[in-house]
Amino acid sequence: MIGGGLAGLAAGVALAESGWRVRLFEQRPFLGGRATSYVLPDGEHVDNCQHVTLGCCTNLDDFYRRVGSSSKVKFFDRLLFLDPQGRKGEMEAGILPAPFHMTGSFAKFAPLSLADKISIGRAMLTILRTSGHPSGPAGLNSPEGISMLAWLQSQRQTQRAIDRFWRVVLVSALDEELDSTDARFGIDVFWKAFLCNNRGYRMGVPIVPLAELYDGCRAFIEKQGGEVALRSPVRGIKIEKNSVAAVQFDNNREESAAAYIFAVPHDTFAELLPPEIAQSDAAFRNLDKIKDAPITGVHFWFDREVTQEPFITLLDTTVQWVFNKTALFGPPTAASTQNGDSKTSVAKQYLQLVISASYDLLQKPRQEIIDLCLKEIRQALPAAREANLVKATVIKEAAATFSPQPGVDRWRPTQQTSVKRLFLAGDWTATGWPATMEGAVRSGYLSAEAVTRVAGEPKQFLQPDLGANGLVSLWTKK
Ligand SMILES: Cc1cc2nc3c(=O)[nH]c(=O)nc-3n(C[C@H](O)[C@H](O)[C@H](O)COP(=O)(O)OP(=O)(O)OC[C@H]3O[C@@H](n4cnc5c(N)ncnc54)[C@H](O)[C@@H]3O)c2cc1C
């Protein structure tokens, strides 16, 4: 296994559980890849960025269960939205069965007008009637796809419905603007998370630093006779007669195995491949057509409490989500207080702000981003106006996810490749899902399935989708 992000860990754990001896090589000194946490030079332990899951992410849920981390993720039923005028909107399932479970809170949702809601209802009906697979307009189901914005326009959505509803949900879920998002991903989010099952939208938020979610992985692999090697970057792939012979490390070291799963980012994998192999197969040749999309995380420490909400979605602002890490993590432990710097120890509240598809922020100086976000937080949360900002950090991830552009699925390779013993995993491989932790775990399970299949002992690791419930189950078998 090369790469100890979620994809590599999911594949490793699944194979170890089925009796394979797994050796996992990760270049960094910790596991978790993009979905991890680490200690900043000033001693502060921060998430690379806040990560959340949804009730419909069944494979991630299964992975957390396997490695004993389920209790480290807390699920919330209520989503709170706040607009610059201070109007609140809540989304929460009521007593009605799916697909009507959100109708009550949606009807009361103050940031949208009646006309906006009617237009949204119309589009939802189209998704519902087709069980998440509408057939039009032209191009929607072609390999090239169409954009989510084009689909919304075909559904005659009001501008405010687009800005305050569709964009709000989808830019954070898919990390891309609506005009650059394949409509199939956008429609799928609403079908799986909001329509087909009344638990699909529930938001799971880790209540520990992300790295702690992987505490059980190493033990799991080692218990089966395997090995997890950190600080072990793979530098090359030796391929002979169209079969992987070894992976190469520093100082000319080589390691061989019965099967090799590369669970590294797609551009890294392309660089590791010998040039003649990289050009030999369309699955490898087209990897550079998969583009990256950025996410910016802004970390604020205030000298007093500025909100009691666990998380809030802001409307019409640069800041999209506000996570109250103090409330989510609980009171600081003696160890965390000792490790943090003196500024943080006087801080009473730690907020993490998330801005997805943050193309505009990439070139901006950090102080400018801090000033902009602080202004918006003080506008949204009156208690923050009196509070002092004790410390702030900005983490820009230029390649946070692959961009879910129309037609991108054409370029995503399957986990089994044309080269013998060479398998792929990673959120960017063909899973049907966008770049998410769920997509990464699915890719890991699919690659593990491919390894067992080729070895002649096929196993199934992939978990079924959440499935329809309520009234939706009456007209769909999914
Ligand atoms: C800022 C940010 C916010 C996000 N928010 C969310 C969210 O809220 N919800 C959600 O579901 N998803 C979110 N995502 C996406 C999610 O983090 C990813 O989809 C997922 O973690 C990808 O996992 P992966 O294993 O495919 O790749 P990675 O996590 O990138 O793992 C690849 C691993 O390979 C290692 N590696 C690379 N090269 C080598 C080498 N040569 N040798 C050995 N090891 C190597 C890397 O160090 C890394 O550990 C977010 C991502 C970012 C960056």
Coordinates of C-alpha atoms and ligand atoms in Angstrom, one line a residue:
M1 CA 0.0 0.0 0.0
I2 CA 1.5 3.3 -1.0
G3 CA -0.1 6.3 0.7
G4 CA -1.7 6.4 4.2
G5 CA -4.7 8.7 3.4
L6 CA -8.2 7.4 3.8
A7 CA -8.1 5.5 0.6
G8 CA -4.9 3.6 1.5
L9 CA -6.0 3.0 5.1
A10 CA -9.4 1.7 4.0
A11 CA -7.8 -0.7 1.5
G12 CA -5.2 -1.7 4.0
V13 CA -7.7 -2.4 6.8
A14 CA -10.0 -4.3 4.6
L15 CA -7.3 -6.5 3.2
A16 CA -5.7 -7.1 6.6
E17 CA -9.1 -8.1 8.0
S18 CA -9.3 -10.7 5.2
G19 CA -5.9 -12.2 6.1
W20 CA -3.6 -10.4 3.8
R21 CA -0.2 -9.2 5.2
V22 CA -0.3 -5.5 4.4
R23 CA 2.7 -3.2 4.3
L24 CA 1.8 0.4 4.1
F25 CA 4.3 3.1 3.1
E26 CA 3.4 6.8 3.9
Q27 CA 5.7 9.6 3.1
R28 CA 4.6 11.9 6.0
P29 CA 5.2 11.3 9.7
F30 CA 1.4 10.8 10.3
L31 CA -1.6 9.0 8.7
G32 CA -4.8 10.5 7.3
G33 CA -3.5 12.4 4.2
R34 CA -5.6 15.4 3.5
A35 CA -8.1 14.5 6.2
T36 CA -5.7 14.8 9.1
S37 CA -4.5 17.1 11.8
Y38 CA -1.0 18.1 12.9
V39 CA 0.8 20.4 15.3
L40 CA 1.7 23.9 14.0
P41 CA 5.2 25.3 14.7
D42 CA 3.6 27.3 17.7
G43 CA 2.5 24.0 19.3
E44 CA -1.2 24.3 18.3
H45 CA -2.9 21.1 17.2
V46 CA -5.2 21.9 14.2
D47 CA -7.1 20.0 11.6
N48 CA -5.7 20.4 8.1
C49 CA -9.2 21.7 7.6
Q50 CA -12.6 20.9 9.2
H51 CA -14.0 17.7 7.7
V52 CA -17.6 16.6 8.0
T53 CA -19.5 13.6 6.8
L54 CA -23.2 13.0 6.1
G55 CA -25.6 10.2 7.0
C56 CA -25.5 8.9 3.5
C57 CA -21.7 8.2 3.7
T58 CA -22.1 4.5 4.4
N59 CA -18.6 3.4 3.6
L60 CA -16.9 6.0 5.7
D61 CA -19.2 5.0 8.5
D62 CA -18.2 1.4 8.0
F63 CA -14.5 2.3 8.0
Y64 CA -14.8 4.3 11.3
R65 CA -16.6 1.3 12.8
R66 CA -13.9 -1.2 11.7
V67 CA -11.1 0.9 13.3
G68 CA -13.0 1.8 16.4
S69 CA -13.6 5.5 15.7
S70 CA -17.4 5.7 15.4
S71 CA -17.7 7.3 18.8
K72 CA -15.3 10.1 17.8
V73 CA -17.9 11.5 15.3
K74 CA -21.0 13.2 16.5
F75 CA -24.1 13.4 14.3
F76 CA -26.3 16.5 14.3
D77 CA -29.9 16.7 13.1
R78 CA -30.2 20.5 12.8
L79 CA -28.4 22.7 10.2
L80 CA -28.4 26.5 11.0
F81 CA -28.2 29.2 8.4
L82 CA -27.6 32.9 9.0
D83 CA -27.8 35.7 6.5
P84 CA -26.1 39.1 6.8
Q85 CA -29.4 40.7 8.0
G86 CA -29.3 38.3 10.9
R87 CA -32.2 36.2 9.6
K88 CA -31.9 32.6 10.8
G89 CA -33.0 29.5 8.8
E90 CA -33.0 26.0 10.1
M91 CA -33.1 22.7 8.3
E92 CA -34.2 19.7 10.4
A93 CA -36.2 16.5 9.7
G94 CA -39.7 16.6 11.1
I95 CA -42.2 13.8 11.7
L96 CA -43.2 13.4 8.1
P97 CA -41.6 10.5 6.2
A98 CA -39.1 11.0 3.3
P99 CA -39.3 12.8 1.0
F100 CA -41.3 15.2 3.0
H101 CA -39.2 15.1 6.2
M102 CA -37.7 18.6 5.6
T103 CA -40.9 20.3 4.4
G104 CA -41.8 21.8 7.8
S105 CA -38.4 23.6 8.3
F106 CA -38.1 24.5 4.6
A107 CA -41.5 26.2 4.7
K108 CA -40.3 28.4 7.6
F109 CA -36.8 29.0 6.1
A110 CA -36.7 32.8 6.4
P111 CA -33.7 33.6 4.0
L112 CA -35.8 32.4 1.0
S113 CA -39.1 33.9 -0.4
L114 CA -42.1 31.9 -1.4
A115 CA -41.2 32.2 -5.1
D116 CA -37.7 30.8 -4.3
K117 CA -39.2 27.9 -2.4
I118 CA -41.7 27.1 -5.2
S119 CA -38.8 27.0 -7.7
I120 CA -36.7 24.8 -5.5
G121 CA -39.7 22.5 -4.9
R122 CA -40.1 22.1 -8.7
A123 CA -36.5 21.0 -9.1
M124 CA -36.7 18.6 -6.2
L125 CA -39.8 17.1 -7.8
T126 CA -37.8 16.4 -11.0
I127 CA -35.0 14.7 -8.9
L128 CA -37.6 12.7 -6.9
R129 CA -39.7 11.6 -9.9
T130 CA -36.6 10.2 -11.6
S131 CA -35.0 8.7 -8.4
G132 CA -32.0 11.0 -8.8
H133 CA -31.5 10.4 -12.6
P134 CA -33.3 13.1 -14.6
S135 CA -33.0 12.6 -18.4
G136 CA -32.8 16.2 -19.6
P137 CA -31.9 18.7 -20.7
A138 CA -29.8 17.5 -23.7
G139 CA -26.2 16.5 -22.7
L140 CA -27.0 15.8 -19.0
N141 CA -26.3 12.1 -19.4
S142 CA -23.7 12.4 -22.1
P143 CA -20.0 11.6 -21.3
E144 CA -19.3 15.4 -21.4
G145 CA -22.1 16.2 -19.1
I146 CA -23.5 19.7 -18.4
S147 CA -23.0 22.1 -15.5
M148 CA -25.2 22.2 -12.4
L149 CA -25.9 25.8 -13.2
A150 CA -27.2 24.8 -16.7
W151 CA -29.4 22.2 -15.1
L152 CA -30.8 24.6 -12.5
Q153 CA -31.5 27.1 -15.2
S154 CA -33.4 24.4 -17.1
Q155 CA -35.5 24.0 -13.9
R156 CA -36.3 27.8 -13.9
Q157 CA -34.7 28.5 -10.5
T158 CA -34.8 32.0 -9.1
Q159 CA -31.4 33.8 -8.7
R160 CA -31.9 33.8 -4.9
A161 CA -32.7 30.1 -4.8
I162 CA -29.4 29.5 -6.7
D163 CA -27.4 31.8 -4.5
R164 CA -28.9 31.0 -1.1
F165 CA -29.8 27.4 -1.5
W166 CA -28.2 25.4 -4.3
R167 CA -24.9 27.2 -4.2
V168 CA -24.6 27.1 -0.4
V169 CA -25.1 23.3 -0.2
L170 CA -23.2 22.3 -3.3
V171 CA -20.1 24.5 -3.2
S172 CA -19.3 23.1 0.3
A173 CA -20.3 19.6 -0.7
L174 CA -18.4 19.5 -4.0
D175 CA -15.8 22.2 -3.7
E176 CA -16.6 23.9 -7.0
E177 CA -18.8 26.7 -8.4
L178 CA -22.1 25.6 -10.0
D179 CA -21.0 26.6 -13.5
S180 CA -18.0 24.2 -13.2
T181 CA -19.7 21.3 -11.5
D182 CA -21.1 18.3 -13.4
A183 CA -24.9 18.4 -12.8
R184 CA -24.9 14.6 -12.0
F185 CA -22.8 15.2 -8.9
G186 CA -25.1 18.0 -7.8
I187 CA -28.3 16.1 -8.3
D188 CA -26.9 13.1 -6.6
V189 CA -26.1 15.1 -3.4
F190 CA -29.7 16.2 -3.2
W191 CA -31.1 12.7 -4.0
K192 CA -28.8 10.9 -1.5
A193 CA -28.6 13.5 1.3
F194 CA -31.9 15.2 1.3
L195 CA -34.6 13.3 -0.6
C196 CA -34.4 9.5 -0.5
N197 CA -33.9 8.9 3.2
N198 CA -34.7 11.1 6.2
R199 CA -31.3 10.4 7.8
G200 CA -29.1 11.1 4.7
Y201 CA -28.6 14.8 5.5
R202 CA -27.5 14.3 9.2
M203 CA -24.1 15.9 9.6
G204 CA -21.3 14.0 11.3
V205 CA -18.6 16.2 12.8
P206 CA -15.4 14.7 14.4
I207 CA -15.2 15.6 18.1
V208 CA -11.4 14.9 18.2
P209 CA -8.5 16.2 16.1
L210 CA -8.7 14.4 12.8
A211 CA -5.5 12.4 13.2
E212 CA -7.1 10.6 16.2
L213 CA -9.6 9.0 13.9
Y214 CA -6.8 6.8 12.6
D215 CA -5.4 5.7 15.9
G216 CA -6.8 2.2 15.4
C217 CA -5.5 1.7 11.9
R218 CA -1.8 0.9 12.6
A219 CA -2.7 -1.6 15.3
F220 CA -5.3 -3.2 13.0
I221 CA -2.7 -3.8 10.3
E222 CA 0.0 -4.8 12.6
K223 CA -2.2 -7.3 14.4
Q224 CA -2.5 -9.2 11.1
G225 CA 1.3 -9.4 10.8
G226 CA 1.5 -6.2 8.6
E227 CA 3.5 -3.1 8.9
V228 CA 2.9 0.7 8.7
A229 CA 6.1 2.6 7.7
L230 CA 5.9 6.4 8.1
R231 CA 8.4 8.8 6.6
S232 CA 8.8 6.3 3.7
P233 CA 8.2 8.1 0.4
V234 CA 8.1 5.8 -2.7
R235 CA 10.2 7.3 -5.4
G236 CA 9.5 5.1 -8.4
I237 CA 7.8 2.0 -9.8
K238 CA 9.8 -0.7 -11.5
I239 CA 7.7 -2.4 -14.2
E240 CA 9.0 -5.4 -16.1
K241 CA 7.0 -7.2 -18.8
N242 CA 3.9 -5.1 -18.0
S243 CA 4.0 -6.3 -14.4
V244 CA 5.1 -4.4 -11.3
A245 CA 8.4 -5.9 -10.1
A246 CA 9.1 -3.5 -7.1
V247 CA 8.6 -0.1 -5.7
Q248 CA 11.7 2.0 -5.2
F249 CA 12.7 4.1 -2.2
D250 CA 15.6 6.4 -1.3
N251 CA 19.1 4.9 -1.3
N252 CA 18.2 2.4 -4.1
R253 CA 16.1 0.3 -1.7
E254 CA 13.4 -1.8 -3.3
E255 CA 10.4 -3.7 -1.9
S256 CA 8.3 -6.3 -3.7
A257 CA 4.8 -7.6 -3.1
A258 CA 2.1 -9.8 -4.6
A259 CA 0.0 -6.7 -5.3
Y260 CA 0.7 -2.9 -5.1
I261 CA -2.1 -0.4 -4.4
F262 CA -1.1 3.2 -5.2
A263 CA -3.3 5.4 -3.0
V264 CA -1.5 8.7 -3.7
P265 CA -2.8 11.8 -5.4
H266 CA -3.3 11.4 -9.2
D267 CA -0.5 13.8 -10.1
T268 CA 2.0 12.0 -7.8
F269 CA 1.0 8.7 -9.3
A270 CA 1.5 10.0 -12.9
E271 CA 5.0 11.2 -11.9
L272 CA 5.9 7.8 -10.3
L273 CA 5.0 5.9 -13.5
P274 CA 7.8 5.2 -16.0
P275 CA 7.2 7.5 -19.0
E276 CA 6.6 4.7 -21.5
I277 CA 3.9 3.2 -19.3
A278 CA 2.3 6.6 -18.5
Q279 CA 1.8 7.0 -22.3
S280 CA 0.7 3.4 -23.0
D281 CA -2.8 3.5 -21.6
A282 CA -5.6 6.1 -21.8
A283 CA -6.3 5.5 -18.1
F284 CA -2.9 6.9 -17.3
R285 CA -2.6 9.3 -20.2
N286 CA -5.6 11.4 -19.2
L287 CA -4.8 11.9 -15.6
D288 CA -3.7 15.5 -16.2
K289 CA -7.2 16.3 -17.4
I290 CA -8.4 15.9 -13.7
K291 CA -8.1 19.5 -12.3
D292 CA -7.7 20.6 -8.7
A293 CA -10.0 22.8 -6.6
P294 CA -8.9 24.8 -3.5
I295 CA -10.3 25.1 0.0
T296 CA -9.2 27.7 2.6
G297 CA -9.5 27.1 6.3
V298 CA -9.2 30.1 8.7
H299 CA -8.7 29.4 12.4
F300 CA -9.7 32.1 14.9
W301 CA -9.0 32.1 18.7
F302 CA -11.1 34.6 20.6
D303 CA -10.7 35.8 24.2
R304 CA -14.3 35.0 25.0
E305 CA -17.2 32.9 23.8
V306 CA -18.8 34.4 20.7
T307 CA -21.3 31.6 19.8
Q308 CA -22.8 28.5 21.5
E309 CA -23.9 26.9 18.2
P310 CA -21.7 23.9 17.2
F311 CA -21.7 25.1 13.6
I312 CA -23.3 27.7 11.4
T313 CA -23.7 28.2 7.6
L314 CA -23.3 31.8 6.6
L315 CA -25.2 33.1 3.5
D316 CA -23.9 35.7 1.0
T317 CA -20.5 35.9 2.6
T318 CA -17.0 34.7 1.7
V319 CA -17.0 32.6 4.9
Q320 CA -19.3 29.6 4.2
W321 CA -19.1 27.5 7.4
V322 CA -18.2 28.3 11.0
F323 CA -17.3 25.4 13.3
N324 CA -17.2 26.0 17.0
K325 CA -14.2 23.7 17.8
T326 CA -14.4 24.6 21.5
A327 CA -17.9 23.2 21.7
L328 CA -17.1 20.2 19.5
F329 CA -13.9 19.1 21.2
G330 CA -15.2 19.9 24.8
P331 CA -13.1 21.6 27.5
P332 CA -9.3 21.5 26.9
T333 CA -7.4 18.8 28.6
A334 CA -4.3 19.5 30.8
A335 CA -2.1 18.1 28.0
S336 CA -3.6 20.3 25.3
T337 CA -3.2 23.4 27.4
Q338 CA 0.4 22.6 28.1
N339 CA 1.1 22.0 24.5
G340 CA -0.6 25.1 23.1
D341 CA 1.2 28.5 23.2
S342 CA 0.6 31.2 25.7
K343 CA -1.8 33.1 23.4
T344 CA -4.0 30.1 22.9
S345 CA -4.2 29.4 26.6
V346 CA -6.0 32.7 27.2
A347 CA -8.4 32.0 24.3
K348 CA -11.8 31.0 25.3
Q349 CA -13.2 30.1 21.9
Y350 CA -11.7 28.5 18.9
L351 CA -13.6 28.8 15.6
Q352 CA -12.7 27.1 12.3
L353 CA -14.0 28.8 9.2
V354 CA -14.2 27.0 5.9
I355 CA -14.3 28.5 2.4
S356 CA -14.6 26.0 -0.4
A357 CA -13.7 26.7 -4.1
S358 CA -11.6 29.5 -2.6
Y359 CA -9.9 30.4 -5.9
D360 CA -10.2 34.2 -5.1
L361 CA -8.3 33.7 -1.9
L362 CA -5.3 31.8 -3.2
Q363 CA -3.3 34.9 -4.2
K364 CA -4.5 37.1 -1.3
P365 CA -2.1 37.8 1.6
R366 CA -3.0 35.9 4.8
Q367 CA -3.6 39.1 6.8
E368 CA -6.1 40.3 4.2
I369 CA -8.0 37.0 4.5
I370 CA -8.0 37.3 8.3
D371 CA -9.4 40.8 8.1
L372 CA -12.1 39.9 5.6
C373 CA -13.2 36.9 7.7
L374 CA -13.1 38.7 11.0
K375 CA -15.3 41.5 9.5
E376 CA -17.8 38.9 8.4
I377 CA -17.8 37.0 11.7
R378 CA -18.4 40.2 13.6
Q379 CA -21.3 41.0 11.3
A380 CA -22.8 37.6 11.8
L381 CA -22.1 37.0 15.5
P382 CA -22.8 40.2 17.6
A383 CA -20.8 38.8 20.6
A384 CA -17.7 38.7 18.4
R385 CA -17.8 42.5 18.0
E386 CA -16.6 43.0 21.6
A387 CA -14.3 40.0 21.6
N388 CA -10.5 40.2 20.9
L389 CA -9.0 38.0 18.3
V390 CA -6.1 36.4 20.2
K391 CA -4.6 34.4 17.4
A392 CA -5.4 33.5 13.7
T393 CA -4.1 31.0 11.2
V394 CA -4.9 30.6 7.5
I395 CA -4.4 27.2 5.8
K396 CA -4.7 27.3 2.0
E397 CA -5.0 24.0 0.2
A398 CA -4.7 24.7 -3.5
A399 CA -5.3 21.0 -4.4
A400 CA -7.9 20.2 -1.7
T401 CA -10.0 18.0 -4.0
F402 CA -10.3 17.2 -7.7
S403 CA -12.7 19.6 -9.4
P404 CA -16.0 17.9 -10.3
Q405 CA -16.1 19.5 -13.7
P406 CA -18.6 18.4 -16.3
G407 CA -17.4 15.1 -17.8
V408 CA -14.6 14.5 -15.3
D409 CA -15.7 10.9 -14.8
R410 CA -14.3 10.1 -18.2
W411 CA -10.8 10.6 -16.9
R412 CA -11.1 8.7 -13.6
P413 CA -9.4 5.3 -13.9
T414 CA -10.8 2.1 -12.4
Q415 CA -9.0 0.6 -9.4
Q416 CA -7.8 -2.4 -11.5
T417 CA -5.3 -1.3 -14.2
S418 CA -3.9 -2.9 -17.4
V419 CA -0.5 -3.4 -15.6
K420 CA -0.3 -6.6 -13.7
R421 CA -0.2 -6.3 -9.9
L422 CA -0.8 -2.5 -10.1
F423 CA -4.0 -1.3 -8.5
L424 CA -5.2 2.3 -7.7
A425 CA -7.1 3.9 -4.9
G426 CA -7.8 7.6 -4.1
D427 CA -10.8 9.9 -4.2
W428 CA -9.9 10.7 -7.8
T429 CA -10.4 7.1 -9.1
A430 CA -13.7 5.8 -10.5
T431 CA -16.1 5.6 -7.7
G432 CA -19.0 7.7 -9.0
W433 CA -18.6 9.9 -5.9
P434 CA -17.0 13.3 -5.8
A435 CA -13.8 14.0 -3.9
T436 CA -14.9 13.2 -0.3
M437 CA -13.8 11.0 2.5
E438 CA -16.6 8.7 1.5
G439 CA -15.2 8.6 -2.1
A440 CA -11.7 7.9 -0.8
V441 CA -12.9 5.0 1.4
R442 CA -15.0 3.6 -1.5
S443 CA -12.0 3.7 -3.7
G444 CA -10.0 1.8 -1.1
Y445 CA -12.6 -0.9 -0.7
L446 CA -12.9 -1.2 -4.5
S447 CA -9.2 -1.6 -4.9
A448 CA -9.1 -4.2 -2.1
E449 CA -11.9 -6.0 -3.9
A450 CA -9.9 -5.9 -7.1
V451 CA -6.9 -7.4 -5.4
T452 CA -8.8 -10.3 -4.0
R453 CA -10.6 -10.9 -7.3
V454 CA -7.4 -11.1 -9.2
A455 CA -6.0 -13.4 -6.5
G456 CA -8.9 -15.7 -7.2
E457 CA -10.4 -15.2 -3.7
P458 CA -13.0 -12.5 -4.4
K459 CA -14.3 -10.6 -1.3
Q460 CA -16.8 -7.8 -1.0
F461 CA -16.0 -4.8 1.1
L462 CA -18.1 -2.0 -0.5
Q463 CA -21.2 -1.2 1.6
P464 CA -24.6 -0.6 0.0
D465 CA -26.0 3.0 -0.2
L466 CA -28.2 4.2 2.6
G467 CA -31.2 3.3 0.4
A468 CA -34.7 4.9 0.3
N469 CA -37.0 5.0 3.2
G470 CA -40.4 6.5 4.0
L471 CA -42.7 7.1 1.0
V472 CA -39.7 7.1 -1.4
S473 CA -39.2 3.4 -0.8
L474 CA -42.7 2.8 -2.3
W475 CA -41.5 3.8 -5.8
T476 CA -37.8 3.0 -5.8
K477 CA -35.9 -0.1 -5.2
K478 CA -32.7 1.8 -4.4
Ligands
LIG1 C1 -9.1 21.5 3.1 C2 -9.9 20.2 2.8 C3 -11.2 20.1 3.3 C4 -12.0 19.0 3.0 N1 -13.2 18.8 3.6 C5 -13.9 17.6 3.4 C6 -15.1 17.4 4.1 O1 -15.6 18.2 4.9 N2 -15.7 16.2 3.9 C7 -15.2 15.2 3.1 O2 -15.8 14.2 2.9 N3 -14.0 15.5 2.4 C8 -13.4 16.6 2.6 N4 -12.2 16.8 1.9 C9 -11.7 15.8 0.9 C10 -11.0 14.7 1.6 O3 -10.0 15.1 2.5 C11 -10.4 13.8 0.6 O4 -11.3 13.5 -0.4 C12 -9.8 12.5 1.1 O5 -9.1 12.7 2.4 C13 -8.8 11.9 0.1 O6 -8.2 10.8 0.6 P1 -7.2 10.0 -0.3 O7 -6.7 8.9 0.5 O8 -7.8 9.7 -1.6 O9 -6.0 11.0 -0.6 P2 -4.9 11.7 0.4 O10 -5.6 12.1 1.6 O11 -4.3 12.8 -0.4 O12 -3.8 10.6 0.7 C14 -2.7 10.3 -0.1 C15 -1.6 9.9 0.8 O13 -0.5 9.5 0.0 C16 0.7 10.0 0.6 N5 1.7 10.1 -0.4 C17 1.8 10.9 -1.5 N6 2.9 10.6 -2.2 C18 3.5 9.5 -1.6 C19 4.7 8.8 -1.9 N7 5.4 9.1 -3.0 N8 5.0 7.8 -1.1 C20 4.3 7.5 0.0 N9 3.2 8.2 0.3 C21 2.8 9.2 -0.5 C22 0.3 11.4 1.1 O14 1.2 11.9 2.1 C23 -1.1 11.1 1.7 O15 -1.1 10.7 3.0 C24 -11.4 18.0 2.2 C25 -10.1 18.1 1.7 C26 -9.4 19.2 2.0 C27 -8.0 19.3 1.6

